[in-house]
Coordinates of C-alpha atoms in Angstrom, one line a residue:
Chain A
X129 CA -31.7 2.2 17.7
X130 CA -31.0 -1.3 16.4
X131 CA -27.7 -3.3 16.8
X132 CA -26.7 -5.7 14.1
X133 CA -23.8 -7.6 13.0
X134 CA -22.6 -8.1 9.4
X135 CA -20.1 -10.7 8.3
X136 CA -18.0 -11.2 5.1
X137 CA -16.6 -14.7 5.1
X138 CA -13.7 -14.6 2.7
X139 CA -11.3 -17.3 1.7
X140 CA -8.5 -16.1 4.0
X141 CA -10.3 -13.9 6.7
X142 CA -13.9 -13.7 8.2
X143 CA -14.5 -10.1 8.8
X144 CA -17.3 -8.6 10.8
X145 CA -18.8 -5.2 12.0
X146 CA -21.2 -4.4 14.8
X147 CA -23.3 -1.5 13.7
X148 CA -25.7 0.7 15.5
X149 CA -28.2 1.9 13.2
X150 CA -30.7 4.6 13.7
X151 CA -33.8 3.8 11.5
X152 CA -35.5 7.0 11.8
X153 CA -32.5 9.2 10.7
X154 CA -32.8 9.4 6.9
X155 CA -29.5 10.6 6.0
X156 CA -27.2 9.6 8.6
X157 CA -24.4 6.5 8.4
X158 CA -24.7 3.8 11.0
X159 CA -22.5 4.0 14.1
X160 CA -19.7 1.5 13.8
X161 CA -19.3 0.0 17.3
X162 CA -16.8 -2.6 16.6
X163 CA -14.7 -4.2 13.9
X164 CA -12.9 -7.5 14.1
X165 CA -11.8 -10.4 12.0
X166 CA -10.9 -14.1 12.6
X167 CA -8.8 -16.4 10.2
X168 CA -11.5 -18.4 8.1
X169 CA -11.9 -21.8 9.4
X170 CA -12.4 -23.9 6.1
X171 CA -12.8 -27.1 7.7
X172 CA -16.0 -25.7 9.5
X173 CA -17.0 -22.1 8.3
X174 CA -19.3 -21.9 11.3
X175 CA -16.6 -22.2 14.0
X176 CA -14.9 -18.9 12.9
X177 CA -18.3 -17.3 12.0
X178 CA -19.5 -17.9 15.8
X179 CA -16.1 -16.8 17.2
X180 CA -16.3 -13.6 15.3
X181 CA -19.8 -13.0 17.0
X182 CA -18.3 -13.5 20.4
X183 CA -15.6 -11.2 19.6
X184 CA -17.6 -8.4 18.2
X185 CA -19.7 -8.1 21.3
X186 CA -16.7 -8.6 23.7
X187 CA -18.1 -10.3 26.6
X188 CA -20.6 -12.7 25.3
X189 CA -22.1 -13.9 21.9
X190 CA -23.8 -11.2 20.0
X191 CA -27.8 -12.2 20.0
X192 CA -29.2 -9.7 17.5
X193 CA -29.7 -9.9 13.8
X194 CA -26.8 -11.0 11.7
X195 CA -26.4 -10.6 7.8
X196 CA -23.6 -12.5 5.9
X197 CA -22.1 -13.0 2.6
X198 CA -19.4 -15.6 1.6
X199 CA -16.8 -16.0 -1.0
X200 CA -15.0 -18.7 0.9
X201 CA -14.6 -22.1 -0.9
X202 CA -14.5 -20.8 -4.4
X203 CA -17.5 -18.7 -4.1
X204 CA -20.1 -19.4 -6.9
X205 CA -18.3 -21.4 -9.5
X206 CA -20.1 -21.2 -12.9
X207 CA -19.2 -22.5 -16.2
X208 CA -21.1 -20.8 -19.0
X209 CA -22.3 -22.1 -22.5
X210 CA -23.4 -20.1 -25.5
X211 CA -23.5 -20.3 -29.2
X212 CA -21.8 -17.1 -30.7
X213 CA -19.3 -15.6 -28.4
X214 CA -20.4 -12.1 -28.8
X215 CA -24.3 -12.9 -28.6
X216 CA -25.5 -15.5 -26.2
X217 CA -22.1 -16.4 -24.8
X218 CA -21.4 -12.9 -23.8
X219 CA -24.9 -12.6 -22.4
X220 CA -24.3 -15.7 -20.2
X221 CA -20.8 -14.3 -19.1
X222 CA -22.4 -10.9 -18.0
X223 CA -25.3 -12.7 -16.4
X224 CA -22.9 -15.1 -14.2
X225 CA -20.7 -12.2 -13.4
X226 CA -23.8 -9.9 -12.1
X227 CA -24.7 -12.9 -10.0
X228 CA -21.3 -12.7 -8.2
X229 CA -19.9 -15.8 -10.0
X230 CA -16.3 -16.7 -10.5
X231 CA -16.4 -18.1 -14.2
X232 CA -14.3 -21.3 -14.4
X233 CA -14.7 -21.8 -18.1
X234 CA -16.8 -20.6 -21.0
X235 CA -17.7 -22.6 -24.2
X236 CA -19.1 -21.4 -27.7
X237 CA -20.9 -23.3 -30.3
X238 CA -20.7 -27.2 -30.1
X239 CA -19.2 -28.9 -27.0
X240 CA -16.6 -31.3 -27.8
X241 CA -15.5 -34.6 -26.0
X242 CA -12.4 -32.6 -24.7
X243 CA -14.7 -30.1 -23.4
X244 CA -16.8 -32.6 -21.5
X245 CA -13.5 -34.0 -19.9
X246 CA -12.5 -30.8 -19.0
X247 CA -15.9 -30.0 -17.2
X248 CA -15.4 -33.4 -15.4
X249 CA -11.9 -32.6 -14.2
X250 CA -13.0 -29.5 -12.7
X251 CA -16.9 -29.4 -12.2
X252 CA -18.5 -26.2 -11.5
X253 CA -21.1 -25.5 -9.0
X254 CA -23.5 -24.3 -11.9
X255 CA -23.4 -25.2 -15.7
X256 CA -25.1 -22.0 -17.1
X257 CA -26.7 -23.6 -20.4
X258 CA -27.7 -20.7 -22.9
X259 CA -27.8 -20.4 -26.5
X260 CA -30.4 -19.2 -29.3
X261 CA -33.0 -16.5 -29.2
X262 CA -36.4 -17.9 -28.5
X263 CA -37.5 -19.7 -31.6
X264 CA -34.0 -19.6 -32.8
X265 CA -31.1 -22.1 -33.1
X266 CA -32.0 -25.7 -32.2
X267 CA -29.4 -27.7 -33.8
X268 CA -26.4 -26.8 -31.6
X269 CA -28.5 -26.6 -28.4
X270 CA -29.7 -30.4 -29.0
X271 CA -26.2 -31.2 -29.8
X272 CA -25.0 -29.5 -26.4
X273 CA -27.8 -31.2 -24.5
X274 CA -26.8 -34.6 -25.6
X275 CA -23.4 -33.8 -24.8
X276 CA -24.1 -32.7 -21.4
X277 CA -26.0 -35.8 -20.8
X278 CA -22.8 -37.6 -21.1
X279 CA -21.0 -35.8 -18.3
X280 CA -19.6 -38.1 -15.4
X281 CA -20.0 -35.2 -13.0
X282 CA -23.4 -33.8 -11.9
X283 CA -23.3 -30.1 -11.7
X284 CA -26.3 -27.9 -11.3
X285 CA -27.7 -27.2 -14.8
X286 CA -29.4 -24.0 -15.4
X287 CA -30.9 -23.8 -18.8
X288 CA -31.5 -20.2 -20.1
X289 CA -31.6 -20.8 -23.8
X290 CA -34.1 -21.0 -26.6
X291 CA -37.4 -21.7 -25.1
X292 CA -38.5 -24.1 -27.9
X293 CA -35.9 -26.5 -26.4
X294 CA -37.3 -26.7 -22.9
X295 CA -38.9 -30.0 -23.3
X296 CA -36.0 -31.7 -25.0
X297 CA -33.6 -30.5 -22.4
X298 CA -35.8 -31.8 -19.5
X299 CA -36.2 -35.0 -21.0
X300 CA -32.4 -35.6 -21.6
X301 CA -31.1 -34.0 -18.5
X302 CA -33.5 -35.2 -15.9
X303 CA -30.6 -36.9 -14.0
X304 CA -28.9 -33.6 -13.2
X305 CA -30.3 -31.0 -10.7
X306 CA -32.0 -29.2 -13.4
X307 CA -33.4 -25.5 -13.4
X308 CA -35.3 -23.9 -16.4
X309 CA -35.6 -20.3 -16.6
X310 CA -36.4 -17.6 -19.1
X311 CA -34.0 -17.2 -22.1
X312 CA -31.2 -14.5 -21.2
X313 CA -31.5 -13.3 -24.9
X314 CA -34.9 -13.8 -26.1
X315 CA -34.4 -11.5 -29.2
X316 CA -31.0 -10.3 -30.3
X317 CA -31.5 -6.6 -29.2
X318 CA -33.4 -7.5 -25.9
X319 CA -31.1 -8.9 -23.1
X320 CA -33.2 -10.6 -20.3
X321 CA -30.5 -11.4 -17.5
X322 CA -32.9 -10.9 -14.7
X323 CA -34.7 -14.1 -14.3
X324 CA -31.5 -16.3 -14.8
X325 CA -29.7 -14.2 -12.1
X326 CA -32.6 -14.7 -9.8
X327 CA -32.3 -18.4 -10.6
X328 CA -28.5 -18.5 -9.9
X329 CA -29.1 -16.9 -6.5
X330 CA -31.9 -19.4 -5.8
X331 CA -29.8 -22.6 -6.6
X332 CA -26.8 -21.0 -4.5
X333 CA -29.2 -20.6 -1.6
X334 CA -31.1 -24.0 -1.9
X335 CA -28.6 -26.3 -3.2
X336 CA -25.0 -25.1 -2.7
X337 CA -24.8 -23.5 0.9
X338 CA -25.2 -26.9 2.6
X339 CA -22.2 -28.4 0.5
X340 CA -20.1 -25.2 1.1
X341 CA -20.5 -25.7 5.0
X342 CA -22.6 -22.6 5.4
X343 CA -25.8 -24.2 6.8
X344 CA -25.0 -23.2 10.5
X345 CA -24.2 -19.6 9.4
X346 CA -27.3 -19.6 7.4
X347 CA -29.4 -20.8 10.4
X348 CA -28.2 -18.1 12.6
X349 CA -28.6 -15.3 9.9
X350 CA -31.6 -13.0 9.6
X351 CA -31.4 -12.7 5.7
X352 CA -30.0 -15.1 3.0
X353 CA -26.4 -15.5 2.5
X354 CA -25.4 -14.5 -0.8
X355 CA -21.9 -14.7 -2.6
X356 CA -20.0 -11.5 -1.6
X357 CA -19.7 -10.0 -5.3
X358 CA -23.4 -10.5 -5.7
X359 CA -24.3 -8.7 -2.5
X360 CA -21.9 -5.9 -3.6
X361 CA -23.5 -5.7 -7.1
X362 CA -27.0 -5.4 -5.3
X363 CA -25.5 -2.6 -3.1
X364 CA -24.4 -0.6 -6.0
X365 CA -27.9 -0.7 -7.4
X366 CA -29.2 0.4 -4.1
X367 CA -26.6 3.1 -4.1
X368 CA -27.9 4.3 -7.3
X369 CA -31.5 4.2 -6.3
X370 CA -30.7 6.5 -3.2
X371 CA -29.7 9.1 -5.7
X372 CA -26.9 10.7 -3.7
X373 CA -25.6 13.8 -5.3
X374 CA -22.6 12.8 -7.4
X375 CA -22.5 9.2 -6.4
X376 CA -24.8 8.0 -9.4
X377 CA -21.8 7.2 -11.8
X378 CA -19.1 5.4 -10.6
X379 CA -16.5 2.7 -10.9
X380 CA -15.5 0.4 -8.0
X381 CA -12.3 -2.0 -8.0
X382 CA -11.8 -4.7 -5.6
X383 CA -8.2 -5.5 -5.7
X384 CA -7.5 -9.0 -4.2
X385 CA -4.7 -11.3 -4.0
X386 CA -5.9 -13.6 -6.9
X387 CA -8.4 -11.4 -8.8
X388 CA -9.2 -7.7 -9.6
X389 CA -13.0 -7.1 -9.9
X390 CA -14.4 -3.9 -11.5
X391 CA -17.9 -2.7 -11.3
X392 CA -19.1 0.2 -13.2
X393 CA -22.4 2.2 -13.3
X394 CA -23.6 3.9 -16.5
X395 CA -21.7 4.4 -19.7
X396 CA -23.6 2.0 -21.6
X397 CA -24.9 4.7 -23.9
X398 CA -22.6 7.0 -26.0
X399 CA -21.6 10.2 -24.0
X400 CA -21.2 12.3 -27.2
X401 CA -24.0 13.2 -29.8
X402 CA -23.3 11.3 -33.2
X403 CA -21.5 8.2 -31.6
X404 CA -23.0 5.0 -32.8
X405 CA -23.0 1.9 -30.5
X406 CA -21.8 -1.2 -32.2
X407 CA -23.9 -4.2 -32.8
X408 CA -24.2 -7.1 -30.5
X409 CA -25.5 -7.5 -27.0
X410 CA -25.8 -4.2 -25.4
X411 CA -23.8 -3.7 -22.1
X412 CA -25.8 -3.4 -18.8
X413 CA -26.1 -0.3 -16.9
X414 CA -24.4 -1.8 -13.8
X415 CA -21.8 -4.4 -14.9
X416 CA -19.0 -6.3 -13.4
X417 CA -15.8 -8.1 -14.9
X418 CA -13.4 -10.0 -13.1
X419 CA -9.8 -10.4 -14.2
X420 CA -8.4 -13.8 -12.8
X421 CA -4.7 -12.9 -13.9
X422 CA -4.5 -9.7 -12.3
X423 CA -3.9 -9.6 -8.4
X424 CA -1.6 -8.8 -5.5
X425 CA -0.4 -12.3 -4.6
X426 CA -1.4 -15.4 -6.4
X427 CA -2.1 -13.5 -9.7
X428 CA 0.9 -11.2 -9.4
X429 CA 2.8 -13.0 -12.2
X430 CA -0.1 -12.0 -14.5
X431 CA 0.6 -8.5 -13.8
X432 CA 4.1 -8.9 -14.9
X433 CA 3.0 -10.7 -18.1
X434 CA 0.4 -8.6 -19.3
X435 CA 1.3 -5.0 -17.8
X436 CA 4.9 -5.2 -18.5
X437 CA 5.1 -2.3 -20.9
X438 CA 3.0 -0.1 -18.5
X439 CA 5.3 -0.9 -15.6
X440 CA 8.5 -0.6 -17.5
X441 CA 7.5 3.1 -18.7
X442 CA 7.0 3.9 -15.0
X443 CA 10.2 2.3 -13.9
X444 CA 12.2 4.1 -16.7
X445 CA 11.6 7.4 -14.9
X446 CA 13.6 6.3 -12.0
X447 CA 16.7 6.1 -14.3
X448 CA 17.9 2.8 -12.7
X449 CA 18.3 0.0 -15.3
X450 CA 17.9 -2.5 -12.6
X451 CA 14.5 -1.7 -11.4
X452 CA 12.6 -4.0 -13.8
X453 CA 14.7 -7.0 -12.6
X454 CA 14.1 -6.0 -8.9
X455 CA 10.5 -5.5 -9.4
X456 CA 10.3 -8.8 -11.1
X457 CA 12.1 -10.5 -8.2
X458 CA 9.7 -8.8 -5.7
X459 CA 6.7 -10.2 -7.7
X460 CA 8.0 -13.7 -7.6
X461 CA 8.5 -13.6 -4.1
X462 CA 5.0 -12.4 -3.0
X463 CA 3.4 -14.6 -5.6
X464 CA 4.6 -17.7 -3.3
X465 CA 4.7 -15.9 0.1
X466 CA 0.9 -14.8 0.2
X467 CA 1.3 -13.1 3.4
X468 CA 4.5 -11.3 3.0
X469 CA 4.4 -7.6 3.4
X470 CA 6.9 -4.9 1.9
X471 CA 9.5 -4.1 4.3
X472 CA 11.8 -1.4 2.6
X473 CA 11.0 1.6 0.7
X474 CA 11.9 0.0 -2.5
X475 CA 9.6 -2.9 -1.7
X476 CA 6.8 -0.3 -0.8
X477 CA 7.3 1.2 -4.3
X478 CA 7.1 -2.2 -6.0
X479 CA 3.9 -3.1 -4.3
X480 CA 2.4 0.3 -5.2
X481 CA 3.2 -0.4 -8.6
X482 CA 1.9 -3.9 -8.7
X483 CA -1.3 -2.4 -7.2
X484 CA -1.3 0.4 -9.6
X485 CA -0.8 -1.9 -12.6
X486 CA -3.5 -4.3 -11.6
X487 CA -6.0 -1.5 -11.2
X488 CA -5.2 0.4 -14.4
X489 CA -5.0 -3.0 -16.3
X490 CA -8.5 -4.1 -14.9
X491 CA -10.0 -0.7 -15.7
X492 CA -8.7 -0.8 -19.2
X493 CA -10.0 -4.2 -20.0
X494 CA -13.4 -3.2 -18.3
X495 CA -13.8 -0.1 -20.2
X496 CA -15.2 0.0 -23.9
X497 CA -13.4 1.4 -27.0
X498 CA -14.0 4.0 -29.5
X499 CA -13.1 3.8 -33.2
X500 CA -13.4 5.7 -36.3
X501 CA -14.9 4.1 -39.4
X502 CA -14.6 6.0 -42.8
X503 CA -17.7 5.8 -45.0
X504 CA -18.6 7.6 -48.0
X505 CA -20.6 9.8 -45.7
X506 CA -17.5 10.9 -43.8
X507 CA -16.3 9.4 -40.6
X508 CA -18.5 7.7 -38.1
X509 CA -17.4 7.2 -34.5
X510 CA -18.1 3.7 -33.1
X511 CA -18.5 2.8 -29.5
X512 CA -18.0 -0.8 -28.4
X513 CA -18.6 -1.4 -24.8
X514 CA -18.9 1.1 -22.0
X515 CA -17.8 4.7 -22.3
X516 CA -16.6 5.6 -18.7
X517 CA -15.3 9.0 -19.6
X518 CA -18.0 10.9 -17.7
X519 CA -17.5 8.5 -14.7
X520 CA -14.7 10.1 -13.0
X521 CA -15.4 8.9 -9.4
X522 CA -13.4 5.7 -8.3
X523 CA -13.6 3.7 -5.4
X524 CA -10.7 1.3 -4.5
X525 CA -11.2 -1.6 -2.0
X526 CA -9.2 -4.3 -1.0
X527 CA -6.3 -5.2 1.6
X528 CA -3.7 -2.9 -0.1
X529 CA -5.8 0.2 0.6
X530 CA -6.2 -0.3 4.2
X531 CA -5.0 2.5 6.3
X532 CA -2.7 0.4 8.5
X533 CA -0.5 0.2 5.4
X534 CA 0.2 3.8 5.1
X535 CA -1.3 6.0 2.2
X536 CA -1.0 4.2 -1.0
X537 CA 1.2 5.7 -3.6
X538 CA -0.7 5.1 -6.8
X539 CA -0.3 5.9 -10.3
X540 CA -3.7 5.5 -12.1
X541 CA -2.9 6.8 -15.5
X542 CA -4.0 4.7 -18.2
X543 CA -3.1 4.5 -22.0
X544 CA -5.4 6.6 -24.1
X545 CA -5.0 4.2 -27.0
X546 CA -4.9 0.3 -26.8
X547 CA -2.7 -2.0 -28.8
X548 CA -5.0 -2.2 -31.7
X549 CA -4.8 1.5 -32.1
X550 CA -8.4 2.1 -30.5
X551 CA -9.3 4.8 -28.0
X552 CA -9.9 3.6 -24.4
X553 CA -13.0 5.0 -23.1
X554 CA -11.8 5.9 -19.6
X555 CA -11.5 9.5 -18.0
X556 CA -7.9 11.1 -17.9
X557 CA -8.2 11.6 -14.3
X558 CA -10.2 10.1 -11.6
X559 CA -11.8 11.4 -8.5
X560 CA -10.2 8.7 -6.2
X561 CA -11.5 7.2 -2.8
X562 CA -10.2 4.4 -0.8
X563 CA -12.0 2.1 1.4
X564 CA -9.4 2.3 4.2
X565 CA -11.1 -0.4 6.4
X566 CA -12.5 -2.7 3.7
X567 CA -16.0 -1.8 4.6
X568 CA -17.6 -2.2 1.2
X569 CA -18.4 -5.8 1.7
X570 CA -19.9 -5.0 5.3
X571 CA -22.1 -2.1 4.1
X572 CA -23.3 -4.2 1.2
X573 CA -24.5 -6.8 3.8
X574 CA -25.9 -4.2 6.1
X575 CA -28.1 -2.7 3.0
X576 CA -30.1 -5.9 3.0
X577 CA -32.1 -4.4 5.8
X578 CA -30.9 -0.8 6.1
X579 CA -30.3 0.4 2.6
X580 CA -30.1 4.3 3.4
X581 CA -27.7 4.1 6.4
X582 CA -25.5 1.6 4.5
X583 CA -25.2 4.1 1.6
X584 CA -24.5 7.0 3.8
X585 CA -22.1 4.9 5.9
X586 CA -20.2 4.1 2.8
X587 CA -19.8 7.7 1.5
X588 CA -18.8 8.9 4.8
X589 CA -16.3 6.1 5.4
X590 CA -14.2 6.6 2.2
X591 CA -11.3 8.5 2.1
X592 CA -10.6 10.9 -0.7
X593 CA -7.1 10.6 -2.2
X594 CA -4.8 13.4 -3.6
X595 CA -3.1 11.6 -6.3
Chain B
X289 CA -47.2 -23.2 -39.7
X290 CA -44.0 -21.6 -38.0
X291 CA -43.0 -18.1 -39.6
X292 CA -39.8 -18.4 -41.4
X293 CA -37.1 -16.3 -39.8
X294 CA -35.2 -14.0 -42.1
X295 CA -32.2 -11.6 -41.1
X296 CA -32.2 -8.2 -42.6
X297 CA -29.5 -5.4 -42.7
X298 CA -27.5 -2.8 -44.7
X299 CA -23.8 -4.4 -45.1
X300 CA -20.5 -2.7 -44.6
X301 CA -20.1 1.1 -43.5
X302 CA -23.5 2.0 -45.4
X303 CA -25.8 3.9 -43.3
X304 CA -28.8 4.3 -45.6
X305 CA -31.8 3.5 -43.1
X306 CA -34.9 4.3 -45.0
X307 CA -35.0 1.4 -47.5
X308 CA -34.1 -1.1 -44.5
X309 CA -37.3 0.0 -42.7
X310 CA -39.3 -0.4 -45.8
X311 CA -38.0 -3.8 -46.2
X312 CA -38.6 -4.5 -42.6
X313 CA -42.4 -3.5 -42.7
X314 CA -42.8 -5.1 -46.2
X315 CA -41.5 -8.6 -45.3
X316 CA -43.1 -8.6 -41.8
X317 CA -46.6 -8.0 -43.5
X318 CA -45.8 -10.8 -45.7
X319 CA -45.5 -13.3 -42.9
X320 CA -41.8 -13.4 -42.3
X321 CA -40.3 -13.2 -38.9
X322 CA -37.9 -10.3 -39.6
X323 CA -34.8 -10.0 -37.4
X324 CA -33.5 -6.5 -38.5
X325 CA -29.9 -5.8 -37.8
X326 CA -30.3 -2.2 -39.2
X327 CA -27.4 -0.3 -40.8
X328 CA -23.6 -1.0 -40.9
X329 CA -23.7 -4.6 -40.5
X330 CA -20.5 -6.6 -41.0
X331 CA -20.7 -10.3 -42.6
X332 CA -20.1 -11.8 -39.3
X333 CA -22.9 -10.0 -37.6
X334 CA -25.3 -11.2 -40.4
X335 CA -23.9 -14.6 -39.6
X336 CA -24.1 -14.1 -35.7
X337 CA -27.5 -13.3 -36.1
X338 CA -28.7 -16.2 -38.2
X339 CA -26.9 -18.6 -35.8
X340 CA -28.7 -17.5 -32.6
X341 CA -32.2 -16.9 -34.4
X342 CA -32.1 -20.2 -36.6
X343 CA -32.9 -18.0 -39.7
X344 CA -33.3 -19.6 -43.0
X345 CA -32.4 -16.6 -45.0
X346 CA -30.1 -13.6 -45.1
X347 CA -31.4 -10.5 -47.0
X348 CA -28.3 -8.0 -47.5
X349 CA -28.7 -4.4 -48.7
X350 CA -26.2 -2.3 -50.3
X351 CA -26.9 1.3 -51.5
X352 CA -23.6 3.1 -51.3
X353 CA -21.6 1.4 -54.3
X354 CA -19.1 -0.4 -52.2
X355 CA -21.1 -3.7 -52.0
X356 CA -18.4 -5.6 -54.0
X357 CA -15.9 -5.0 -51.4
X358 CA -18.3 -5.8 -48.5
X359 CA -20.0 -8.8 -49.9
X360 CA -17.1 -10.8 -51.4
X361 CA -16.6 -14.0 -49.6
X362 CA -19.8 -14.0 -48.0
X363 CA -20.8 -17.8 -48.8
X364 CA -17.4 -19.1 -47.8
X365 CA -17.7 -17.3 -44.2
X366 CA -21.3 -18.9 -43.8
X367 CA -19.9 -22.4 -44.6
X368 CA -17.0 -21.9 -42.3
X369 CA -19.4 -21.0 -39.6
X370 CA -21.8 -23.9 -40.1
X371 CA -24.6 -22.1 -42.3
X372 CA -23.6 -23.6 -45.6
X373 CA -27.3 -23.9 -46.6
X374 CA -28.6 -20.7 -45.7
X375 CA -30.4 -18.6 -48.5
X376 CA -28.3 -15.5 -49.4
X377 CA -30.2 -12.7 -51.2
X378 CA -28.8 -9.3 -52.0
X379 CA -30.0 -6.0 -53.5
X380 CA -29.8 -2.4 -53.9
X381 CA -27.0 -0.1 -56.0
X382 CA -24.6 -3.0 -55.9
X383 CA -22.1 -1.4 -58.3
X384 CA -21.2 2.1 -59.4
X385 CA -21.1 2.8 -63.1
X386 CA -21.7 -0.7 -64.5
X387 CA -25.2 -1.2 -65.8
X388 CA -24.8 -4.5 -67.2
X389 CA -27.2 -6.4 -65.1
X390 CA -26.1 -9.9 -66.1
X391 CA -22.5 -8.9 -65.2
X392 CA -23.5 -7.7 -61.8
X393 CA -25.8 -10.7 -61.3
X394 CA -22.9 -13.1 -62.2
X395 CA -20.4 -11.3 -60.0
X396 CA -22.6 -11.7 -56.8
X397 CA -23.7 -15.0 -57.5
X398 CA -19.8 -15.9 -57.7
X399 CA -20.0 -14.3 -54.0
X400 CA -22.4 -17.2 -53.2
X401 CA -25.7 -15.2 -53.4
X402 CA -28.6 -17.0 -54.4
X403 CA -30.8 -14.2 -55.8
X404 CA -29.5 -10.7 -56.9
X405 CA -31.7 -7.7 -57.2
X406 CA -30.8 -4.2 -58.8
X407 CA -32.1 -0.8 -57.9
X408 CA -35.3 -1.6 -59.8
X409 CA -36.0 -4.9 -58.1
X410 CA -39.7 -5.7 -57.5
X411 CA -40.3 -6.4 -53.8
X412 CA -43.4 -8.5 -54.5
X413 CA -41.5 -10.7 -56.6
X414 CA -38.7 -10.9 -54.2
X415 CA -41.2 -12.0 -51.8
X416 CA -42.7 -14.7 -53.8
X417 CA -39.2 -15.8 -54.8
X418 CA -38.1 -16.1 -51.2
X419 CA -41.3 -18.1 -50.3
X420 CA -40.5 -20.5 -53.1
X421 CA -36.9 -20.9 -52.5
X422 CA -37.5 -21.6 -48.7
X423 CA -40.0 -24.1 -49.6
X424 CA -37.6 -25.9 -52.0
X425 CA -35.0 -26.1 -49.2
X426 CA -37.5 -27.5 -47.0
X427 CA -38.4 -30.3 -49.3
X428 CA -34.6 -30.8 -50.1
X429 CA -34.0 -31.3 -46.4
X430 CA -36.9 -33.5 -45.4

């Protein structure tokens, strides 16, 4: 038996769990001895962290192994550059998201002086500089290298573009903290995200942890501290490797106050015979998207803006014409009062509607689209993005789903057809599980040393919902 | 010398794949670096491919008789997207019914194609012309 502590440092709460793991038991979850949280101490992340170590043990500070991840202080902020939006820029975006990044901005083609000003106003942690296949486009990359050279800020630059430009980039950007890695798209149909992903991780560990005030936490931890979404991404890979029956294909939605993250496993190939995949960069087997305008608090306004029709359709069923105005008023309140909770049955209903609209909206954006093209040889079905129809299993995580808030009244029905008349490749119904104690990030950290128990623990802790 | 990169593909909703594979094998053997986008390629996908790979020429095939609809405005689109100087070749069954080669050539040159090949076009000749045209561009640019 080993006792260890896992900690997830979020922007509001620093949460931790004390687990007891039996390394010999192959198909058993860990024992959860204690679960606790403290408000994140943004001025000194270590203070809250060490207080939590004390709180978890009860009488003294915990002394065994500790694993941690962090999304405090903006997480890992990346700005991505590419050439064509559907090719290298899409690839740069996918790579950064799979590394757990929060994408601040993306730029295609040549950078302009205005773009540079924008970057200087809000410099990212890392500038992911991609573009061109190996031996491919040089002129746009040369232009962008000389543009970056003029930046007043000094973000870390990770070059992951056309290999032929390496010397040029190294010569001109030597005054930046610069890292070179393999091209993320060496050939048009051969994505290569892994080296850049590793480099993003290494830059976070070597150069960013200090600045984010995580050095004392890192000194106490038994493994590297990673951005929380990267750890969750790795955890889903581990979950798949463990080959648990029925858990190989799934979607995970993390509904937060400011963003809604969607992770999906599989669906990159058509699920039916005769369907053609559209051109462009293939989607990755495991992928993550982040919706910065869908959330329960800071971004609740975005739900009103982009999900209005969906919400109105649900409200109409109540027969009360005032419902939309009331819902909007509720959203306006919680957008400013982050910590407010619903305190009437009507507000409970609006809260549920807000959560449902954000989750379904994020899923609809994450999923691919199906389309028919008529040719002289008959109709051809085209798939763009991921076909998640066979996925069915949906894990919902985030504050709204915690059990002390009562059972969620969710409506996860999505539109079968989008605004452009294309089929949305999502299942009609989900087999839904909720993470009632927000354990996903904790198990993700536990998986660093105890992959098997972490996966079993997660599956056992999820609550199946009857919606 | 570096191998010149060329983009290959069958345009529009056309899914004739056999000729496309033959062209791929042939031009590769002739010393070109072939980036083959396969069948059902849109104008923008040809241009995207050329932008990322730094290709010097785009070779468009059309076998199903609707090439006229698919190829209209190709050069304009290239200019708009920063590839004004790229070589554009087109070949295949470019029209249905009309057999006047001169008229067909005129039509496609109007779309901005530099060379137009009919169904009986000779591959050896095309490769020679391509090598020559690429050299001329090189000289003009240096």
